[in-house]
């Protein structure tokens, strides 16, 4: 009787007749096995079947070696779903085996032998035979048995795909997770933790989020300082020239790092703080993930050996803490007091802060201790602008002069006179210095050939200037409500940006890594317009030549995006190549005096005594800081710090590189100038 005939005969399958069939008299050989038929089947069919498919255990002596030579190697390059012959002979877990053994021991000896033979046949069969056996068994199962199979199989077919797949594919899958999901994945098992914590995955996470806003989640992380690496590079240079460790500066001797940490380097800032050397970081990110595996130095290695590195997960974690502190406004505050009149300009870098005031002095502060290291005296009127690098500081004053200082010693090295009115804007890059004045002109000074010339076109005070030496251009902002882009070669205006309805006080050029949320132009708020000399049709025609056909193909273009602040209480984001205002940030209730920005955020200070932090991509105000008793006149910004100066004679430093549990109580530390 075949299986089809068997299923057609008798009653429909049920739990009762299923039990009745199993308790039958054994006359049907397909249903029950008597002790006699079992013995014969084992001798006539089971033994040859086992000997053929498991020759090393059941074949006669001398045949096993021959059979094993023809056995196919199951270890192929495919996962176990595609090589069942090698993986389907897995053993059950111990509790399951114990339960089976206990159930089997409750049966008679004959039944135990019969069931064991069935299991042996199935175990010895190859994949094709197994499928055929299962098909036959399924056709005889009643509904309760099918329900049991469904429940049991549901758990059995769950596989650890991360452990089963090749590690390259597992890394690819894990790279699609966000930070929270990746940390949860590391808690699944030891195997998952090894893969989820690997440098390959976190290198990708750092590349996606650090110093930029992720286009998928909108989250961005700061690049942070790289002071130790910069000191190490300087030591390498000193060693190459045969100079002593401390000949350059006593501060250059590196400090041993017990934790093997490596900060990321920053270059001098143009907006009042130190800015990132993003190219240096990208060169790290561009390296292959395998090459990015970190190695620690041996304790006996000298400072001149290879720098110590940390896993990418630790790098990401440090930046995530700082980014979270920025998001929720968690910071420590330090106040610097010493000026006797309003603070009008500042810049900070690493541990040095420079401030200029209407009291005609420039003060150099130690950020860590809050100590005023020295006071630079020489100007006869208020200081309106300053900028410093490693060796020199250049200041502009209402006494119509610019002064070059050695800020380390306090010596005034030279004085430049050229403006007919007070100097209220200063900026230098490379060998080019630009200054803006109350006399409505921009003056360009060349340190290399000592040449100077004037750029005229503004109709009112020039409040801010920015030099881009790569493209040989200068940006200037004026009380005539416009921003101008100048060509230093032709000494002509390339473009005029008009949209502000108040005096423009500040310009900040955004890094090349900055990516706006969209480039479809200003939202229709009725307050913005494109450059006055262009329209949309012209912009489309000039897409390939935004600065005209005469612009040399080998000459770099000016920075693509800039941010401006004006006394119309707005901060605006511009596309320099088209002249369009992309976004207007509303929130201040009085005029904006100061603006600073990087790839992640824009910070503005205003007459309303408020400091606002904006999302650089969306233009949304994320946080507002108060505390000054006068208008906020200047701002400096870095990855983990923000410094503000005000007419209340105070300078406030907000540090976001701090653990939440480490916040002091109270969280304001006051630093004073020592008595003279």
XYZ file of C-alpha atoms in Angstrom:
676
model
C 0.000 0.000 0.000
C 1.546 3.344 -1.048
C 1.294 6.608 0.842
C -1.532 7.962 -1.307
C -3.650 4.860 -0.774
C -2.907 4.981 2.896
C -4.102 8.556 3.208
C -7.302 7.776 1.301
C -8.182 4.739 3.460
C -9.825 5.066 6.846
C -10.985 8.146 8.687
C -9.681 11.681 8.193
C -6.553 12.429 10.265
C -7.222 13.317 13.869
C -5.472 13.078 17.205
C -7.453 9.929 18.104
C -7.003 7.909 14.947
C -3.373 9.140 14.816
C -2.804 7.494 18.209
C -4.779 4.461 17.065
C -2.586 4.048 14.016
C 0.570 4.193 16.121
C -0.905 1.561 18.418
C -1.824 -0.748 15.518
C -1.085 -4.431 15.187
C 1.862 -3.927 12.874
C 0.287 -5.487 9.775
C 1.010 -2.402 7.686
C 4.796 -2.225 7.189
C 4.648 1.482 6.379
C 3.092 2.416 9.713
C 4.464 0.184 12.465
C 7.545 -1.953 12.876
C 7.243 -5.301 14.643
C 10.306 -6.765 16.240
C 10.580 -9.429 13.508
C 10.145 -7.038 10.557
C 12.494 -4.564 12.203
C 15.219 -7.151 12.468
C 14.785 -8.210 8.880
C 14.690 -4.598 7.618
C 17.881 -3.832 9.461
C 19.582 -6.740 7.870
C 18.204 -6.280 4.335
C 17.886 -2.481 3.867
C 19.137 -0.440 6.789
C 22.623 -1.901 7.049
C 23.454 -1.535 3.328
C 22.025 1.999 3.345
C 24.166 2.987 6.305
C 27.232 1.305 4.878
C 26.800 3.163 1.607
C 26.333 6.640 3.117
C 28.511 6.337 6.253
C 31.224 3.945 5.118
C 33.711 4.956 7.787
C 31.340 3.599 10.471
C 29.341 0.819 8.835
C 31.314 -0.437 5.819
C 33.257 -3.765 6.034
C 36.950 -3.555 6.806
C 39.024 -2.320 3.909
C 36.263 -0.430 2.125
C 36.204 2.644 4.321
C 39.480 4.061 3.078
C 38.395 3.744 -0.531
C 35.109 5.485 0.107
C 36.650 8.376 1.986
C 38.927 9.206 -0.904
C 35.909 9.984 -3.075
C 34.087 12.049 -0.442
C 33.441 15.631 -1.485
C 34.971 18.371 0.604
C 31.986 20.124 2.239
C 33.975 23.251 3.149
C 33.070 25.423 0.208
C 32.914 29.177 -0.087
C 29.136 29.237 0.370
C 27.187 29.700 3.585
C 25.648 26.637 5.210
C 22.257 27.203 3.608
C 23.942 26.387 0.282
C 26.091 23.477 1.528
C 23.629 21.305 3.486
C 25.793 18.208 3.245
C 28.385 19.844 5.500
C 26.124 21.621 7.953
C 22.871 19.662 8.211
C 24.427 17.029 10.459
C 24.444 19.409 13.369
C 23.722 18.026 16.811
C 20.946 19.232 19.067
C 21.661 21.033 22.290
C 22.081 19.045 25.495
C 18.630 19.721 27.033
C 16.949 18.539 23.837
C 19.038 15.378 23.723
C 18.275 14.616 27.364
C 14.543 14.999 26.763
C 14.720 12.696 23.749
C 16.623 10.102 25.715
C 14.125 10.169 28.577
C 11.201 9.812 26.161
C 12.930 6.968 24.336
C 13.600 5.048 27.570
C 9.874 4.935 28.330
C 9.293 2.762 25.236
C 9.790 -0.960 24.767
C 13.070 -2.358 23.524
C 11.580 -3.133 20.126
C 10.180 0.388 19.724
C 13.477 1.892 20.779
C 15.275 -0.183 18.166
C 12.811 0.795 15.443
C 12.975 4.499 16.205
C 16.759 4.355 16.384
C 16.868 2.773 12.930
C 14.642 5.528 11.535
C 16.925 8.168 13.001
C 19.985 6.378 11.678
C 18.530 6.185 8.195
C 17.690 9.886 8.202
C 21.053 10.877 9.643
C 22.943 8.879 7.015
C 20.923 10.137 4.082
C 22.204 12.944 1.844
C 20.196 16.119 1.381
C 18.106 14.844 -1.546
C 17.119 11.666 0.304
C 16.321 13.625 3.461
C 13.924 15.871 1.577
C 12.159 12.805 0.139
C 11.859 11.228 3.588
C 10.446 14.431 5.054
C 7.904 14.754 2.238
C 6.666 11.236 2.944
C 6.454 11.861 6.683
C 4.605 15.158 6.209
C 1.921 13.520 4.085
C 1.131 11.218 7.035
C 1.124 13.872 9.752
C -2.120 14.921 11.365
C -2.905 18.537 12.162
C -1.631 18.471 15.783
C 1.670 17.077 14.550
C 1.901 19.716 11.830
C 1.200 22.376 14.459
C 3.994 20.952 16.627
C 6.350 21.026 13.636
C 5.441 24.627 12.881
C 6.208 25.701 16.437
C 9.467 23.775 16.635
C 10.743 24.792 13.218
C 10.059 28.465 13.865
C 12.885 28.535 16.399
C 15.142 26.069 14.629
C 15.368 28.048 11.388
C 16.549 31.182 13.178
C 20.222 31.562 12.370
C 22.973 33.855 13.568
C 23.490 35.439 10.185
C 26.270 37.722 11.412
C 28.310 34.719 12.557
C 27.359 32.618 9.513
C 28.184 35.180 6.831
C 31.731 36.075 5.778
C 33.126 38.867 7.932
C 33.270 41.262 4.957
C 29.505 40.954 4.460
C 28.863 41.214 8.197
C 30.868 44.465 8.294
C 28.858 45.783 5.358
C 25.587 45.073 7.179
C 26.756 46.606 10.444
C 27.900 49.767 8.655
C 24.234 50.537 7.865
C 23.322 50.761 11.572
C 23.170 53.968 13.546
C 25.211 54.446 16.698
C 22.523 53.246 19.114
C 21.753 50.115 17.096
C 25.453 49.342 16.720
C 25.999 49.514 20.479
C 22.996 47.235 21.049
C 24.330 44.802 18.452
C 27.579 44.575 20.421
C 25.558 43.196 23.373
C 24.065 40.230 21.467
C 26.987 37.835 21.779
C 30.751 37.708 21.937
C 30.971 37.169 18.175
C 28.717 40.154 17.509
C 30.731 42.296 19.918
C 33.980 41.491 18.119
C 32.467 42.467 14.761
C 30.468 45.477 16.014
C 33.503 46.971 17.789
C 35.846 46.462 14.847
C 37.734 49.446 13.414
C 36.239 48.747 9.986
C 32.739 49.596 11.239
C 33.645 52.575 13.421
C 36.005 53.991 10.810
C 32.982 54.209 8.519
C 30.905 55.757 11.322
C 33.570 58.413 11.948
C 33.894 59.122 8.243
C 30.137 59.637 7.990
C 29.669 61.930 10.989
C 32.863 63.685 12.107
C 33.215 67.313 10.982
C 30.076 67.085 8.863
C 26.350 66.592 9.152
C 25.288 63.066 8.175
C 22.830 63.276 5.286
C 20.930 60.248 6.640
C 20.450 61.111 10.322
C 21.401 64.808 10.379
C 23.839 64.207 13.250
C 27.332 65.684 13.119
C 30.326 65.459 15.432
C 33.243 67.811 16.078
C 36.720 67.073 14.784
C 38.399 68.161 18.066
C 41.981 69.256 18.629
C 45.091 67.580 17.411
C 47.541 69.484 19.542
C 49.573 66.469 20.628
C 50.110 65.329 17.064
C 51.047 68.853 16.035
C 53.635 68.987 18.843
C 54.929 65.596 17.789
C 55.340 66.815 14.206
C 57.234 69.866 15.450
C 59.511 67.628 17.482
C 60.178 65.620 14.356
C 61.124 68.826 12.542
C 63.411 69.869 15.394
C 65.038 66.471 15.383
C 65.593 66.664 11.616
C 67.332 70.031 12.002
C 69.369 68.875 15.001
C 67.789 71.357 17.399
C 67.137 70.610 21.049
C 63.834 69.592 22.516
C 63.097 72.955 24.103
C 64.974 75.307 21.774
C 61.832 76.268 19.873
C 59.660 76.702 22.898
C 59.542 75.071 26.321
C 55.884 74.336 25.693
C 56.715 72.021 22.812
C 58.064 69.193 24.921
C 55.346 66.542 24.573
C 53.600 65.148 27.595
C 53.347 61.347 27.938
C 49.839 60.123 27.268
C 48.876 57.378 29.673
C 45.707 56.571 27.745
C 47.263 56.478 24.321
C 44.923 59.188 23.126
C 45.482 61.136 19.952
C 43.738 64.424 19.348
C 43.138 65.792 15.892
C 45.039 68.812 14.592
C 43.626 72.282 13.974
C 44.906 75.170 11.951
C 44.624 78.889 12.818
C 41.144 80.313 12.647
C 39.799 83.168 10.633
C 36.706 83.757 12.725
C 38.255 84.215 16.128
C 39.249 80.651 16.960
C 41.302 77.782 15.664
C 39.807 75.966 12.682
C 40.132 72.372 11.634
C 42.706 70.970 9.285
C 40.033 68.853 7.627
C 42.353 67.680 4.872
C 44.609 66.061 7.460
C 41.685 64.240 9.001
C 40.353 63.147 5.616
C 43.707 61.702 4.715
C 43.282 59.476 7.767
C 39.759 58.558 6.756
C 40.781 57.886 3.171
C 43.124 55.110 4.255
C 41.849 51.564 3.958
C 39.903 50.310 6.988
C 42.335 47.473 7.534
C 45.228 49.923 7.474
C 43.405 52.017 10.055
C 43.787 49.353 12.738
C 45.465 51.050 15.659
C 48.700 49.945 17.239
C 50.045 51.196 20.532
C 53.617 52.226 21.132
C 55.845 50.160 23.348
C 56.606 51.917 26.642
C 60.258 52.120 25.746
C 59.604 53.945 22.469
C 60.804 57.551 22.450
C 58.685 60.587 21.712
C 60.131 60.571 18.233
C 58.683 57.144 17.502
C 55.336 56.508 15.899
C 52.418 58.325 17.562
C 50.000 56.258 19.606
C 46.538 55.551 18.247
C 43.221 54.519 19.668
C 40.387 52.417 18.214
C 37.986 54.348 16.010
C 35.173 53.567 18.461
C 36.970 55.528 21.178
C 37.574 58.383 18.730
C 33.859 58.435 17.905
C 32.865 58.195 21.587
C 34.877 61.257 22.578
C 33.327 63.321 19.828
C 29.856 61.976 20.530
C 30.087 63.224 24.126
C 31.081 66.701 22.967
C 28.384 66.732 20.279
C 25.752 65.727 22.832
C 26.906 68.465 25.186
C 26.519 71.002 22.386
C 23.045 69.687 21.605
C 21.758 69.934 25.170
C 23.766 72.984 26.229
C 25.857 71.167 28.855
C 29.014 73.173 29.436
C 31.261 74.768 31.999
C 31.676 78.539 31.952
C 34.779 80.579 32.719
C 34.693 84.392 32.889
C 37.762 86.536 32.153
C 37.711 89.993 33.726
C 40.448 92.573 33.367
C 39.518 95.040 30.644
C 38.218 98.402 31.808
C 36.081 99.022 28.708
C 34.073 97.025 26.207
C 35.738 93.987 24.584
C 35.467 94.381 20.783
C 37.536 91.527 19.309
C 39.031 88.188 20.317
C 40.644 85.008 19.070
C 41.676 81.796 20.816
C 43.800 78.821 19.848
C 44.695 75.796 21.967
C 45.357 77.325 25.381
C 45.842 80.995 24.386
C 43.135 83.671 24.265
C 43.727 87.187 22.902
C 41.236 89.998 23.526
C 41.130 93.612 22.343
C 39.165 96.392 24.006
C 38.118 99.995 23.839
C 40.567 100.533 26.713
C 43.341 100.530 24.034
C 44.959 97.305 25.299
C 45.308 93.729 24.107
C 45.421 91.009 26.731
C 46.893 87.519 26.313
C 45.252 84.919 28.579
C 46.061 81.357 29.597
C 42.749 79.571 29.068
C 43.557 76.705 31.427
C 44.502 78.801 34.441
C 42.606 82.002 33.578
C 45.767 84.014 34.151
C 46.492 87.137 32.103
C 49.953 86.380 30.745
C 50.686 89.868 29.426
C 49.092 93.114 28.290
C 50.098 94.690 24.962
C 50.125 98.484 25.132
C 50.859 100.929 22.329
C 47.648 101.869 20.591
C 46.268 105.259 21.556
C 42.627 104.420 20.903
C 40.221 101.490 21.038
C 41.191 98.115 19.524
C 38.559 96.994 17.030
C 40.231 93.990 15.332
C 42.998 91.463 15.897
C 44.335 88.150 14.597
C 47.303 86.032 15.660
C 49.226 82.933 14.602
C 52.148 81.072 16.169
C 54.510 84.056 16.327
C 52.767 87.339 15.514
C 49.606 89.240 16.358
C 48.215 92.002 14.126
C 45.791 94.536 15.558
C 43.717 97.367 14.103
C 42.742 100.419 16.115
C 40.647 103.536 15.921
C 43.967 105.441 16.095
C 44.207 104.712 12.293
C 47.137 102.284 12.618
C 47.844 98.575 12.411
C 50.448 97.075 14.714
C 52.382 93.823 14.453
C 53.263 92.287 17.823
C 55.321 89.403 19.102
C 52.598 88.290 21.467
C 54.915 85.872 23.258
C 57.163 88.732 24.442
C 54.767 91.682 24.187
C 57.082 93.567 21.796
C 55.573 95.752 19.048
C 57.623 94.857 15.966
C 56.151 97.321 13.455
C 53.387 99.849 12.853
C 51.497 100.289 9.569
C 49.875 103.579 8.655
C 47.761 103.916 5.560
C 44.142 104.589 6.438
C 42.833 108.085 6.950
C 40.317 106.948 9.577
C 40.100 104.264 12.245
C 40.890 100.624 11.350
C 37.974 98.377 12.361
C 38.691 95.159 10.413
C 41.827 93.040 10.004
C 42.461 89.653 8.409
C 45.561 87.947 7.029
C 46.266 84.663 5.264
C 49.643 83.671 3.913
C 51.494 86.811 2.864
C 48.321 88.877 2.282
C 46.883 91.235 4.900
C 43.593 93.073 4.392
C 42.263 95.889 6.546
C 38.925 97.694 6.556
C 38.390 101.209 7.794
C 35.987 103.954 8.657
C 37.358 105.689 5.536
C 35.203 103.249 3.422
C 38.196 101.519 1.833
C 39.830 98.092 1.955
C 43.625 98.183 1.996
C 45.740 95.227 0.886
C 49.241 94.732 2.312
C 51.684 92.219 0.841
C 54.245 90.976 3.387
C 56.431 89.441 0.685
C 57.055 92.350 -1.693
C 55.914 95.111 0.729
C 53.389 96.429 -1.828
C 50.059 97.980 -0.876
C 46.958 99.089 -2.740
C 43.407 100.217 -1.985
C 40.056 98.712 -3.012
C 37.342 101.342 -3.201
C 33.650 100.853 -3.853
C 31.842 100.727 -0.532
C 29.795 103.782 0.390
C 30.138 103.471 4.173
C 32.358 101.971 6.879
C 34.012 98.632 6.085
C 33.275 96.476 9.132
C 34.767 93.111 8.178
C 37.237 91.638 5.681
C 38.174 88.033 4.827
C 41.119 86.973 2.671
C 41.168 83.809 0.563
C 44.760 83.612 -0.650
C 44.211 80.457 -2.741
C 41.769 82.194 -5.098
C 43.401 85.616 -4.583
C 40.112 87.173 -3.524
C 38.897 89.290 -0.593
C 35.424 89.586 0.925
C 34.328 92.808 2.616
C 31.198 93.826 4.548
C 30.037 97.386 5.007
C 27.564 99.678 6.650
C 26.159 100.273 3.132
C 24.300 96.921 3.675
C 26.328 95.047 1.039
C 29.058 92.432 0.862
C 31.610 92.647 -1.936
C 33.879 90.024 -3.468
C 37.113 91.523 -4.828
C 39.669 90.161 -7.299
C 43.176 90.947 -6.031
C 44.676 90.562 -9.510
C 42.354 92.983 -11.318
C 41.524 94.970 -8.141
C 37.893 95.027 -9.236
C 34.625 93.917 -7.663
C 33.609 90.463 -8.867
C 30.208 90.349 -7.193
C 27.989 92.400 -4.894
C 25.703 90.595 -2.432
C 22.564 92.516 -1.542
C 19.809 91.221 0.748
C 20.490 92.679 4.195
C 18.477 95.769 5.110
C 20.838 96.716 7.949
C 24.548 97.421 8.245
C 26.529 94.194 7.681
C 28.889 93.670 10.621
C 30.534 90.297 10.104
C 31.541 87.716 7.458
C 32.502 84.090 8.020
C 33.664 81.798 5.201
C 32.540 78.195 5.575
C 34.951 75.272 5.049
C 34.890 73.316 1.774
C 33.425 70.320 3.650
C 30.238 72.235 4.468
C 27.110 70.889 2.750
C 23.847 72.850 3.059
C 20.497 71.151 3.472
C 19.514 72.203 -0.038
C 20.591 74.695 -2.694
C 17.157 75.676 -3.962
C 17.533 79.211 -2.723
C 15.989 81.240 0.047
C 12.628 80.234 1.434
C 9.956 82.584 0.236
C 9.954 84.919 3.217
C 9.958 88.099 1.184
C 13.162 89.387 2.735
C 15.872 87.942 0.476
C 17.043 88.502 -3.039
C 19.818 87.348 -5.318
C 22.789 89.430 -6.346
C 21.703 92.714 -7.854
C 23.547 92.207 -11.149
C 22.138 88.785 -11.966
C 18.852 87.014 -12.487
C 17.930 83.331 -12.506
C 18.412 82.922 -16.267
C 21.878 84.400 -16.072
C 22.769 82.157 -13.131
C 21.835 79.088 -15.161
C 23.925 80.234 -18.111
C 26.896 80.935 -15.817
C 26.749 77.616 -13.973
C 29.937 76.422 -15.625
C 31.661 79.828 -15.330
C 30.334 81.433 -12.135
C 33.041 84.126 -12.176
C 33.054 84.836 -15.886
C 34.820 83.397 -18.913
C 37.987 85.311 -18.055
C 38.557 83.345 -14.856
C 41.599 81.061 -15.458
C 40.778 77.352 -15.371
C 43.802 76.663 -13.155
C 42.839 79.295 -10.592
C 40.860 78.006 -7.600
C 37.396 79.413 -7.006
C 36.572 81.366 -3.820
C 34.895 79.489 -0.956
C 31.461 78.258 -1.997
C 29.470 79.363 1.061
C 29.612 82.225 3.561
C 27.600 83.450 6.547
C 26.953 87.115 7.348
C 25.395 88.988 10.264
C 23.863 92.455 10.189
C 22.046 95.005 12.294
C 18.761 93.942 10.653
C 18.783 91.186 13.342
C 19.344 88.386 10.828
C 22.068 85.904 9.947
C 22.237 84.886 6.289
C 23.753 81.961 4.421
C 24.999 82.700 0.887
C 26.034 80.716 -2.163
C 29.070 82.720 -3.289
C 29.199 81.203 -6.771
C 25.675 82.341 -7.644
C 25.251 85.307 -5.317
C 22.030 83.879 -3.915
C 20.932 84.047 -0.297
C 20.104 80.418 0.553
C 18.759 80.866 4.061
C 17.892 83.574 6.565
C 18.108 82.816 10.282
C 15.637 84.779 12.380
C 15.707 84.815 16.176
C 17.595 87.831 17.504
C 15.426 90.772 18.461
C 18.209 93.323 17.957
C 21.141 93.759 15.584
C 23.717 90.999 15.117
C 27.291 92.136 15.821
C 29.255 88.884 15.724
C 29.126 85.619 13.748
C 31.296 82.478 13.772
C 30.679 79.181 11.986
C 32.037 75.771 11.025
C 30.642 72.731 9.217
C 28.272 71.865 12.078
C 26.979 75.085 13.566
C 26.668 78.859 13.287
C 27.022 81.020 16.402
C 25.847 84.620 16.568
C 25.953 87.400 19.171
C 23.735 90.468 19.141
C 22.718 93.734 20.704
C 20.045 91.808 22.651
C 22.882 90.339 24.815
C 22.077 86.833 23.586
C 24.283 84.212 21.957
C 22.462 81.809 19.654
C 23.664 78.488 18.248
C 22.168 77.485 14.882
C 22.252 74.247 12.914
C 24.505 75.029 9.958
C 22.511 72.868 7.512
C 18.915 73.608 8.462
C 19.274 77.104 9.939
C 17.266 76.074 13.016
C 18.159 77.721 16.336
C 19.333 74.926 18.636
C 20.319 76.798 21.792
C 20.364 80.287 23.295
C 22.905 81.402 25.898
C 22.530 84.440 28.127
C 24.729 85.962 30.804
C 26.295 89.088 29.346
C 25.116 92.422 30.712
C 25.864 94.244 27.451
C 25.745 93.679 23.684
C 27.770 90.676 22.468
C 30.367 92.178 20.131
C 32.688 89.274 19.229
C 32.642 85.476 19.135
C 35.230 82.719 18.767
C 34.318 79.118 17.971
C 36.091 75.758 18.049
C 34.892 72.161 18.167
C 34.536 72.033 21.927
C 34.619 75.680 23.025
C 32.888 78.983 22.395
C 34.184 82.372 23.567
C 32.140 85.566 23.630
C 33.127 89.166 24.340
C 30.831 91.996 25.308
C 30.627 95.682 26.044
C 30.185 94.670 29.695
C 34.024 94.256 29.738
C 33.741 90.487 30.254
C 34.835 87.529 28.152
C 32.978 84.249 28.651
C 34.386 80.862 27.668
C 31.932 77.942 27.303
C 33.622 74.523 27.290
C 31.575 71.565 26.040
C 34.368 69.033 26.426
C 33.243 67.969 29.867
C 31.456 64.974 31.349
C 27.981 65.652 32.708
C 29.104 64.328 36.099
C 32.087 66.700 36.071
C 30.089 69.918 35.870
C 31.297 72.161 38.699
C 28.900 73.603 41.231
C 28.530 76.425 40.579
C 29.527 76.024 36.935
C 31.016 79.509 36.573
C 34.689 80.180 37.265
C 35.833 83.795 37.293
C 39.346 84.781 36.180
C 40.699 88.247 36.905
C 43.677 90.190 35.683
C 46.290 90.248 38.456
C 46.696 93.634 40.067
C 49.331 95.775 38.404
